[in-house]
Coordinates of C-alpha atoms and ligand atoms in Angstrom, one line a residue:
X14 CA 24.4 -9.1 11.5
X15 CA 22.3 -11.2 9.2
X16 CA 18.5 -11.1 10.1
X17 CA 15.6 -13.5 10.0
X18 CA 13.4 -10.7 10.0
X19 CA 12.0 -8.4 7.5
X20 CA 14.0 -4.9 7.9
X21 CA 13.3 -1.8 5.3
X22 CA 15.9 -2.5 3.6
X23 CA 16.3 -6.6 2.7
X24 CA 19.6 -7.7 2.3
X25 CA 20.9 -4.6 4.4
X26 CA 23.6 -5.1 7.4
X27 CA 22.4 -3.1 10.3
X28 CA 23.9 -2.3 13.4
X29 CA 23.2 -4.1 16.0
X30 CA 21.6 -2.0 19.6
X31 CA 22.3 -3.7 22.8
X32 CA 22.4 -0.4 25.4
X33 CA 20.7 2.9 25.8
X34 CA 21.2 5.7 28.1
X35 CA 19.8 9.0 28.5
X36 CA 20.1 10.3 24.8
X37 CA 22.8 8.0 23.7
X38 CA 22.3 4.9 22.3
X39 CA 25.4 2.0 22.2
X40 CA 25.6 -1.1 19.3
X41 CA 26.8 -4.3 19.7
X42 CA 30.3 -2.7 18.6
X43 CA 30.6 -0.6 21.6
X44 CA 30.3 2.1 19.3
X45 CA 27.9 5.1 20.7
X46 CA 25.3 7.6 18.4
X47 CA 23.8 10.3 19.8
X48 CA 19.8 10.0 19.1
X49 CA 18.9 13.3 17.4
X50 CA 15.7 11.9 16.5
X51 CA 14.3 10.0 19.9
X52 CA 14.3 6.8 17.6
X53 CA 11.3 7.7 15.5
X54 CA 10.5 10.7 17.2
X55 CA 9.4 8.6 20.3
X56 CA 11.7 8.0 23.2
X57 CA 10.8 11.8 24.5
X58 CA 11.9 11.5 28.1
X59 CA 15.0 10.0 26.8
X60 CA 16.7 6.1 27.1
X61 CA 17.2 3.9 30.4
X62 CA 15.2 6.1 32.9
X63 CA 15.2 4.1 35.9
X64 CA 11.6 5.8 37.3
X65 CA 10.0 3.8 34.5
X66 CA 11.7 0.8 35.0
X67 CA 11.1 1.1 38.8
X68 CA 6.7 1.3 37.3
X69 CA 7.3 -1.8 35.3
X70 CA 8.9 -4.1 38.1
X71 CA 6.2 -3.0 40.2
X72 CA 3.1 -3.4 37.9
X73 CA 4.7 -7.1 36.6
X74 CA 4.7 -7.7 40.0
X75 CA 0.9 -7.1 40.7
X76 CA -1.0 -8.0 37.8
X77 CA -0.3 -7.4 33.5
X78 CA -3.2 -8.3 31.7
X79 CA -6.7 -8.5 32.2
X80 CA -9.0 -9.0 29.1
X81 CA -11.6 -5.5 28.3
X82 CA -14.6 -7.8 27.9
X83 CA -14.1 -8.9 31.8
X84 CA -12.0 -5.6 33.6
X85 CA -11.2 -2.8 33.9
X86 CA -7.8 -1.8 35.6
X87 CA -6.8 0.8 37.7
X88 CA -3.9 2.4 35.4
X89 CA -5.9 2.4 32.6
X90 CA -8.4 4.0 34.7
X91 CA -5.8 6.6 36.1
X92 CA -4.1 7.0 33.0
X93 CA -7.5 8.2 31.1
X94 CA -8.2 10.4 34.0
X95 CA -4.8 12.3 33.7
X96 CA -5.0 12.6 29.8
X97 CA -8.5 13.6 30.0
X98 CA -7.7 16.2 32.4
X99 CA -4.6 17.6 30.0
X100 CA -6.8 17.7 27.3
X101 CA -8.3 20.8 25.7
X102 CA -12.0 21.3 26.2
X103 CA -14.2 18.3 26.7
X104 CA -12.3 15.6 25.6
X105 CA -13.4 13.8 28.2
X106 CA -13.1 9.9 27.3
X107 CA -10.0 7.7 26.0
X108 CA -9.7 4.7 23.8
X109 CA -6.7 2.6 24.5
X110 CA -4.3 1.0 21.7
X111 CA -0.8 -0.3 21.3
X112 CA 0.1 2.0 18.2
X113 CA -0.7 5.1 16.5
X114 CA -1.7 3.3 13.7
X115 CA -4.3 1.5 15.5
X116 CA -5.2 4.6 17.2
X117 CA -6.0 6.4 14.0
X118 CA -7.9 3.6 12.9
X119 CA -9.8 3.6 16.3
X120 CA -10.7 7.3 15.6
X121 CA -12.0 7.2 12.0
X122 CA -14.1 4.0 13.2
X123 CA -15.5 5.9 15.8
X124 CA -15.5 9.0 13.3
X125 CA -17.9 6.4 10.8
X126 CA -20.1 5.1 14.0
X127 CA -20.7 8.9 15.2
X128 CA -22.3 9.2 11.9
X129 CA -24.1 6.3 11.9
X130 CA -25.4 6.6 15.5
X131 CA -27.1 10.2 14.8
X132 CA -28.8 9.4 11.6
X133 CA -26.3 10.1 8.7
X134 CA -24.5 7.1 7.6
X135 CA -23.9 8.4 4.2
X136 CA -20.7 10.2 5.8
X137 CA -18.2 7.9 5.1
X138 CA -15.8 10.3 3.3
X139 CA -12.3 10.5 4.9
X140 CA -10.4 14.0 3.6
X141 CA -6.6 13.9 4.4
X142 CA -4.0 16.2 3.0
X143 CA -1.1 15.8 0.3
X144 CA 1.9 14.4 1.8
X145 CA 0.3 13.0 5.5
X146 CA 1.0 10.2 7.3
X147 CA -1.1 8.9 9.3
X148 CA 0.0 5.1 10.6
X149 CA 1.0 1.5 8.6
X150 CA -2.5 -0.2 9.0
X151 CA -4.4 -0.4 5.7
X152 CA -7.0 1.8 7.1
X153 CA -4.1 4.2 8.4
X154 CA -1.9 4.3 4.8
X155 CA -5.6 4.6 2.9
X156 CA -5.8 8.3 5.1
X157 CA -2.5 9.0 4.3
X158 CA -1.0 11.4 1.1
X159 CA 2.1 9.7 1.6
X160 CA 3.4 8.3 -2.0
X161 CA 6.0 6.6 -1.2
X162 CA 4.4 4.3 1.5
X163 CA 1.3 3.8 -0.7
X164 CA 2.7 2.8 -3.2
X165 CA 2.4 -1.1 -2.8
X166 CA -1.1 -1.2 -2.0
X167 CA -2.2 1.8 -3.6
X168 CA -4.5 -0.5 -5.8
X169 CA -6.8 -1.5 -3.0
X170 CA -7.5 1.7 -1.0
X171 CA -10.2 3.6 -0.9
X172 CA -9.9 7.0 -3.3
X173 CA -10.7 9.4 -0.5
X174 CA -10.1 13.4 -1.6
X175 CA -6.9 15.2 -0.5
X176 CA -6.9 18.8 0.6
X177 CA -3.3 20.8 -0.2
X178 CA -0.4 20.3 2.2
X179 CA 0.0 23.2 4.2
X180 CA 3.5 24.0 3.5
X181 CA 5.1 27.8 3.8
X182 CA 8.4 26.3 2.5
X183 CA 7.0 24.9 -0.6
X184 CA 3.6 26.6 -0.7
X185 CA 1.5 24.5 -3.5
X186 CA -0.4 28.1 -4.2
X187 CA 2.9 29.8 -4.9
X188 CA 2.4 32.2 -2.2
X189 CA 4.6 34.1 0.3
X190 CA 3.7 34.7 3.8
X191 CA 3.0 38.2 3.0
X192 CA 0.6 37.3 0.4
X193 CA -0.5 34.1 2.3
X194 CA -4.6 34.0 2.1
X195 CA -4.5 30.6 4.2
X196 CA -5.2 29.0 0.9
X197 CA -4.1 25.8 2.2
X198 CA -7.2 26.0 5.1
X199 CA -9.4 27.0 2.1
X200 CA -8.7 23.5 0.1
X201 CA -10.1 21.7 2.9
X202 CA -12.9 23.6 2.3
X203 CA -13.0 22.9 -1.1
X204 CA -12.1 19.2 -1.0
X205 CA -15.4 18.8 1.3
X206 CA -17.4 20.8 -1.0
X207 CA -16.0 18.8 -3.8
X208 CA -17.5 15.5 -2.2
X209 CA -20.7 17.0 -1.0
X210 CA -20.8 17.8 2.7
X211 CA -23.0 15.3 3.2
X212 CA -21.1 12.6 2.6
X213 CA -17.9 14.1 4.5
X214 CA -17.5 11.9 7.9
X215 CA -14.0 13.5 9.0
X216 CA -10.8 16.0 8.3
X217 CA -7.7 14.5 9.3
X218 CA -4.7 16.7 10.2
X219 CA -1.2 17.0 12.3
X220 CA -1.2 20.1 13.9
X221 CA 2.6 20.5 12.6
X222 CA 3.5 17.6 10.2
X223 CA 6.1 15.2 11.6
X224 CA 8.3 13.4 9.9
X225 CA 6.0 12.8 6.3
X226 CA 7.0 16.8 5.7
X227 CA 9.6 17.7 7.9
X228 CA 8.7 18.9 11.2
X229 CA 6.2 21.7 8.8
X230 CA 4.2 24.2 10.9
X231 CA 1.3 25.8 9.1
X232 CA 0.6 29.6 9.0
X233 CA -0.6 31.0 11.5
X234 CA -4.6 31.0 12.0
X235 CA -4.4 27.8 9.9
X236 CA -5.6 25.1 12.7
X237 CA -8.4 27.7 14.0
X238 CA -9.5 28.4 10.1
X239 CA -9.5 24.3 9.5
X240 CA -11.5 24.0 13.1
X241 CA -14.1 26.6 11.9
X242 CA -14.1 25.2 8.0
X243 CA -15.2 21.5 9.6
X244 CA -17.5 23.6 12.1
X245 CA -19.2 25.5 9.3
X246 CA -20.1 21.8 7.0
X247 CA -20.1 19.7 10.3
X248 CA -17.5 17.6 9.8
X249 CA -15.7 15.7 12.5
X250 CA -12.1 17.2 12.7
X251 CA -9.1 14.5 13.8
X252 CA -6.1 15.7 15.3
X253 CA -3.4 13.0 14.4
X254 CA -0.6 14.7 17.5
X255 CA 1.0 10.9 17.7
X256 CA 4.1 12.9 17.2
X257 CA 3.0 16.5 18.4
X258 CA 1.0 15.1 21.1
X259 CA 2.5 15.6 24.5
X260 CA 5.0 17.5 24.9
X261 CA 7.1 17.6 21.9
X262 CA 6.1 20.9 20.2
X263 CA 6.6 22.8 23.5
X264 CA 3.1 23.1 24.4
X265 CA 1.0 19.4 26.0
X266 CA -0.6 19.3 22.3
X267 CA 0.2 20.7 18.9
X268 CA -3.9 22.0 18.8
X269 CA -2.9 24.3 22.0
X270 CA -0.9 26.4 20.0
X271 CA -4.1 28.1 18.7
X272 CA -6.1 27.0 21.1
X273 CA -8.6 24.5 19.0
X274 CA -10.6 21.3 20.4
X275 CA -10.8 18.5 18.1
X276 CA -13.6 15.8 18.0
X277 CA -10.8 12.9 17.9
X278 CA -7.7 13.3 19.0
X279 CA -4.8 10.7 18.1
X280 CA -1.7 10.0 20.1
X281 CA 1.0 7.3 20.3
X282 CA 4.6 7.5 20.4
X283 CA 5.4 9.9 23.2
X284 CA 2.6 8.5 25.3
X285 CA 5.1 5.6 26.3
X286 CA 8.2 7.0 25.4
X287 CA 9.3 3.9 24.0
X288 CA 9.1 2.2 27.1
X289 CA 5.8 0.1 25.9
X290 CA 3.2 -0.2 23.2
X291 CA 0.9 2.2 23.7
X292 CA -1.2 4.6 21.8
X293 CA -5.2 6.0 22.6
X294 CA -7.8 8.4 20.9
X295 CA -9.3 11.1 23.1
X296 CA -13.5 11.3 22.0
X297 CA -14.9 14.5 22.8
X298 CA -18.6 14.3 25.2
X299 CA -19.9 15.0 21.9
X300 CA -18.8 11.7 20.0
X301 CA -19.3 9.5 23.4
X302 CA -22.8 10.7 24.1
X303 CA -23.9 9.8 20.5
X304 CA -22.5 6.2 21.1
X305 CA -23.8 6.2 24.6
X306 CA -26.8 7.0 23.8
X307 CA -27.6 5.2 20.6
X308 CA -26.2 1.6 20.7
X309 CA -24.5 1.6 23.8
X310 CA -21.5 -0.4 21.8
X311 CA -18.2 -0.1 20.6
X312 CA -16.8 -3.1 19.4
X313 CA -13.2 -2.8 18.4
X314 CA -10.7 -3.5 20.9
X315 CA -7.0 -5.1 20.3
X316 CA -6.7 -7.4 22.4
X317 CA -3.6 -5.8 24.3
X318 CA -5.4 -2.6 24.4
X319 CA -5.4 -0.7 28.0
X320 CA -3.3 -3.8 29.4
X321 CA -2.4 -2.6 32.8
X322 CA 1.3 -2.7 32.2
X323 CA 1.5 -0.4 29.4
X324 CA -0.8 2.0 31.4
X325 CA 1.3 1.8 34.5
X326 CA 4.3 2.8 31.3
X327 CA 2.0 5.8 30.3
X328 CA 1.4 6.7 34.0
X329 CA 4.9 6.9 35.0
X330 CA 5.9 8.8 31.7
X331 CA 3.1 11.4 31.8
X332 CA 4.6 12.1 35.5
X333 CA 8.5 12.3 34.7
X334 CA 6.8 15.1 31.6
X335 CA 5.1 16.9 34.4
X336 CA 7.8 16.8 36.9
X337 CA 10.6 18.1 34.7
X338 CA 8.4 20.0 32.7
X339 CA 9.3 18.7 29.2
X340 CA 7.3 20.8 27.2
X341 CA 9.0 23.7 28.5
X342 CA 11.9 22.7 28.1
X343 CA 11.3 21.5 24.1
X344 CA 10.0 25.3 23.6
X345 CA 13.4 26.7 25.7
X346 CA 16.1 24.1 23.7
X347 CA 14.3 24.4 20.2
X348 CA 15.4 27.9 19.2
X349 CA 19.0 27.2 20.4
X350 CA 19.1 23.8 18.6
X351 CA 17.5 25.4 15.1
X352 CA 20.8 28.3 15.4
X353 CA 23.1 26.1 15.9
X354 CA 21.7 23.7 13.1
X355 CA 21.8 27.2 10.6
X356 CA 24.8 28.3 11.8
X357 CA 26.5 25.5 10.5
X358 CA 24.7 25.3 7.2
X359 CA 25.5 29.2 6.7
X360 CA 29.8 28.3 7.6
X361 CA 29.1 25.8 4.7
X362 CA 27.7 28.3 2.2
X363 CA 24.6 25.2 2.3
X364 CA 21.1 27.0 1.6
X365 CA 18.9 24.8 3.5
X366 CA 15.4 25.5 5.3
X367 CA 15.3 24.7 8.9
X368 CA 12.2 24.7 10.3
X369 CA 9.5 23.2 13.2
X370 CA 8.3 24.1 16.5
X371 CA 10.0 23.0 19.7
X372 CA 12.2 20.5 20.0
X373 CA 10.1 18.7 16.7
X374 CA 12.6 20.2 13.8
X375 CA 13.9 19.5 10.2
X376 CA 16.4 20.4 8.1
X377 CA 15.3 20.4 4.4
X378 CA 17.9 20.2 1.4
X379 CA 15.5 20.2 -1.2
X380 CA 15.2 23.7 -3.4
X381 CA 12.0 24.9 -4.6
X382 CA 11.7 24.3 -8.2
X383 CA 15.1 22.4 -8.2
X384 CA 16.6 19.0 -9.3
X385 CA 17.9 17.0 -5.8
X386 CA 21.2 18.1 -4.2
X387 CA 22.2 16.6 -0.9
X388 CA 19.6 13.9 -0.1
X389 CA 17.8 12.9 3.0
X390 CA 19.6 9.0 2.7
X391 CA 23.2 10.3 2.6
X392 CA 22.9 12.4 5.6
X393 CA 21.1 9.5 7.8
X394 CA 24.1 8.1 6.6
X395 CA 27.2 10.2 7.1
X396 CA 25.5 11.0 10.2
X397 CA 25.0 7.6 11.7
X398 CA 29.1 7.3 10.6
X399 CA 29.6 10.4 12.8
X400 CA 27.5 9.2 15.9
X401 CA 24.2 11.0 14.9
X402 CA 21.0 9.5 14.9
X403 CA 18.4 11.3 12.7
X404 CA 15.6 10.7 11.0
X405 CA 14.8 10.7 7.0
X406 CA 11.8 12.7 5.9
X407 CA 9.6 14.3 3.0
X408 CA 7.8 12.9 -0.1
X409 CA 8.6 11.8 -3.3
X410 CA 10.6 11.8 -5.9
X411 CA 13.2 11.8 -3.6
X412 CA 13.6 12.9 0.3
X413 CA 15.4 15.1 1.1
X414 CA 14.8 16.4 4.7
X415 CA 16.3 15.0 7.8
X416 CA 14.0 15.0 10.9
X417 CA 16.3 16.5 14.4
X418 CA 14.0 15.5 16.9
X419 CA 16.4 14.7 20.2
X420 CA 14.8 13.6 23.6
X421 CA 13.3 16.5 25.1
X422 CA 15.7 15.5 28.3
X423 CA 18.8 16.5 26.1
X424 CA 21.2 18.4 28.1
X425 CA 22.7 21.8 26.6
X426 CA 26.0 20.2 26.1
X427 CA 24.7 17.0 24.4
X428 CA 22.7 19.7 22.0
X429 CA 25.7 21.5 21.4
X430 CA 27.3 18.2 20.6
X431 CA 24.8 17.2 18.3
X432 CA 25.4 20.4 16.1
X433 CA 29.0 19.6 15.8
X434 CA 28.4 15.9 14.9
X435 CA 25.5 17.5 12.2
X436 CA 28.8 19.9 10.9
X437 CA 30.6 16.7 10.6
X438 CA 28.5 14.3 8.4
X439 CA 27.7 17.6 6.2
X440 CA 31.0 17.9 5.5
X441 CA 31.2 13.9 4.6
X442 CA 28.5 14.4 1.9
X443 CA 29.5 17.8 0.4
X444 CA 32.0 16.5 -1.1
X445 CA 30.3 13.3 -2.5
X446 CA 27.2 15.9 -3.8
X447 CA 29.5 17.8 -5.3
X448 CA 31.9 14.8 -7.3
X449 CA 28.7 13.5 -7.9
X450 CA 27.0 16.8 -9.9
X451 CA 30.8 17.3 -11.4
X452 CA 30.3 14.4 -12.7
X453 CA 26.6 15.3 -14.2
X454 CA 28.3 18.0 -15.8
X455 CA 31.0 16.6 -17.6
Ligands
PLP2 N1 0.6 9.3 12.8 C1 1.7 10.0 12.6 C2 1.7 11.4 12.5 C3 2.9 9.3 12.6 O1 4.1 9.9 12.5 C4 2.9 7.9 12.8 C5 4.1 7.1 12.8 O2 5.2 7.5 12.4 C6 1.7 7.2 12.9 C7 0.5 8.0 12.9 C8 1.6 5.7 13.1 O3 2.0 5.4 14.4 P1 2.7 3.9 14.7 O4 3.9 3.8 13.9 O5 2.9 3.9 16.2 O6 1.6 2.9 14.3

């Protein structure tokens, strides 16, 4: 269909979604894809669940917005109460958005205000790693390592330092696991030292990159060693979990997994589901008091933010993850889903690495070292052909990892189903790869 909108690719015929059930979605076409990749790594509790849209036609029926500067609601209310209570440690108050984006630019103005609050408004430094991305937003792209999505307005953001990506696939220190230092956490270090510590306001990082990377974990004692480096120079450190963040990497956050409290933590995406707008920023008592007790303000606020009706969407989400105990399941279905994905890369004689944590995984084509094989755009492709829905991911010059990232509601025969449709678009672009490098050679 020909669009009056601006789509990523201008000029582009895409198809055209009308339906969506459980993990598959249907196109104008009547044609049906499997979603391997809950959209953009969002629709966790998977398409059409009629609990959520039983909480919609109940909250449009009582009341949808009221404006911050006059109310307060009682889903907002309920919904902070519940994520606060999740949360690691004491992060103990929320900030409600309609994005991640606008999330992550809630936290580093909150981040900026901490400092300026108790004394030190010379911190204004924001260090981010290579390769991150952290949201759209000016604010959001200027935090992010991202090339590719920078590239526009790379002119007119700020120069903030970058730490190294922590990476065990493509280590930037040329290190194995067996000789792995946690050079990666040290750069952090040195990035702040670099700048002075006294000018350093925050770290930003995901707990396991999404889909910038590739669904990459870092080494183990990496998020502890980054918790005690910000400690050590106190810095604030941001968690950015918009896609780790409830559920997805089998545990409620991606900082669980070694048991670390950030000062601000970011989430979005799985919050809602998909079912509304809807992103917040946990503050540790720490970063509230400060506020509290210095100028009693915050003045940002979208003017959507905590609108009842997307807080009655969060509500009824965060129950239907409790009840059917999502990030369980993401930890039970990942290991099954990675096989299957490596068993059919192994029949193919395909050296690829797959790799994440739960049910929040990649597969990466590219080679160490090497020129680009089999790229991240042909199997979106071949895939989408198939019936698969997945998601393109890493960096420059050109991507080649595909994010397989299915609602954590995916039933064990719909996951099976996914590998076979994942054998079948692989064996759409072998062929193509390899024409294509005969060619080169000849
Ligand atoms: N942070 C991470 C890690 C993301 O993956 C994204 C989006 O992909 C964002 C922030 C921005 O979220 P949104 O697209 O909802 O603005």
């Amino acid at each position: 269909m020909s669009t009056r909108m601006l789509y990523p690719e201008l000029g582009r015929e895409y198809p055209v979604a009308v339906r969506a059930k459980g993990s598959y979605v249907y196109d104008a076409e009547g044609k049906s894809y499997l979603d391997g990749c809950s959209g953009a790594i969002v629709v966790n509790i998977g398409h059409g669940v009629p609990e959520i849209a039983e909480a919609i036609r109940a909250q449009v029926e009582k009341i949808t917005f009221v404006t911050r500067l006059q109310f307060t609601n009682p889903q907002a209310e309920r919904l902070a109460a519940e994520l606060t209570a999740l949360a690691p440690g004491d992060l103990g108050h929320v900030f409600f958005t309609n994005s991640g984006s606008e999330a992550i630019e809630a936290a580093m103005r909150l981040a900026f205000q901490y400092w300026q609050e108790t004394g030190r408004p010379e911190r204004t430094v924001m260090i981010s790693r290579d390769g991150s991305y952290h949201g759209a937003t000016l604010g959001a792209i200027g935090l992010s390592g991202h090339p590719n999505r920078r590239h526009t307005v790379r002119a007119v953001l700020p120069a903030w330092p970058r730490a190294a990506a922590a990476n065990c696939y493509s280590c930037p220190f040329g290190l194995t696991r067996s000789t792995c230092g946690l050079d990666c956490a040290r750069s952090i270090e040195d990035a702040i030292l670099a700048a002075g510590p006294e000018r350093v306001a925050a770290v930003v990082i995901e707990p396991v990159v999404g889909a910038s990377g590739g669904a990459v974990p870092p080494p183990p004692g990496y998020l502890r060693e980054v918790a005690a480096i910000c400690r050590r120079h106190d810095v604030l450190l941001i968690a950015d979990e918009v896609i780790t963040g409830l559920g997805r990497t089998g545990h409620w956050f991606g900082c669980d997994e070694e048991g670390i409290v950030p000062d601000l933590l970011v989430l979005g995406k799985g919050l809602s589901a998909g079912y509304a707008p809807l992103g917040a920023v946990l503050l540790r008592d720490r970063v509230h008091d400060a506020i509290g007790a210095g100028s009693g303000q915050f003045s940002l606020g979208h003017t959507y933010a905590a609108n009842p009706l997307s807080a009655a969407v969060g509500l009824a989400v965060l129950r239907y993850v409790r009840e059917h105990d999502l990030p369980a399941r993401a930890r039970e279905l990942g290991p099954r889903l990675a096989a299957g994905l490596r068993r059919v890369l192994r029949a193919r004689g395909i050296q690829a690495d797959v790799r994440g944590r739960g049910l929040l995984l990649a597969v990466d084509f590219s080679r160490p070292g090497e020129e680009p094989g089999i790229t991240a755009a042909e199997v979106v492709r071949a895939a989408r052909d198939a019936g698969l829905l997945l998601y393109p991911a890493g960096v420059t010059p050109v991507p080649q990892a595909v994010m397989v990232a299915p609602p954590l509601t995916i039933t064990v025969a719909e996951l099976d189903r996914l590998v076979d449709l994942f054998a079948t678009a692989l064996d759409t672009v072998r062929p193509r790869v390899a024409a294509s490098l005969e060619g080169a050679l000849r």
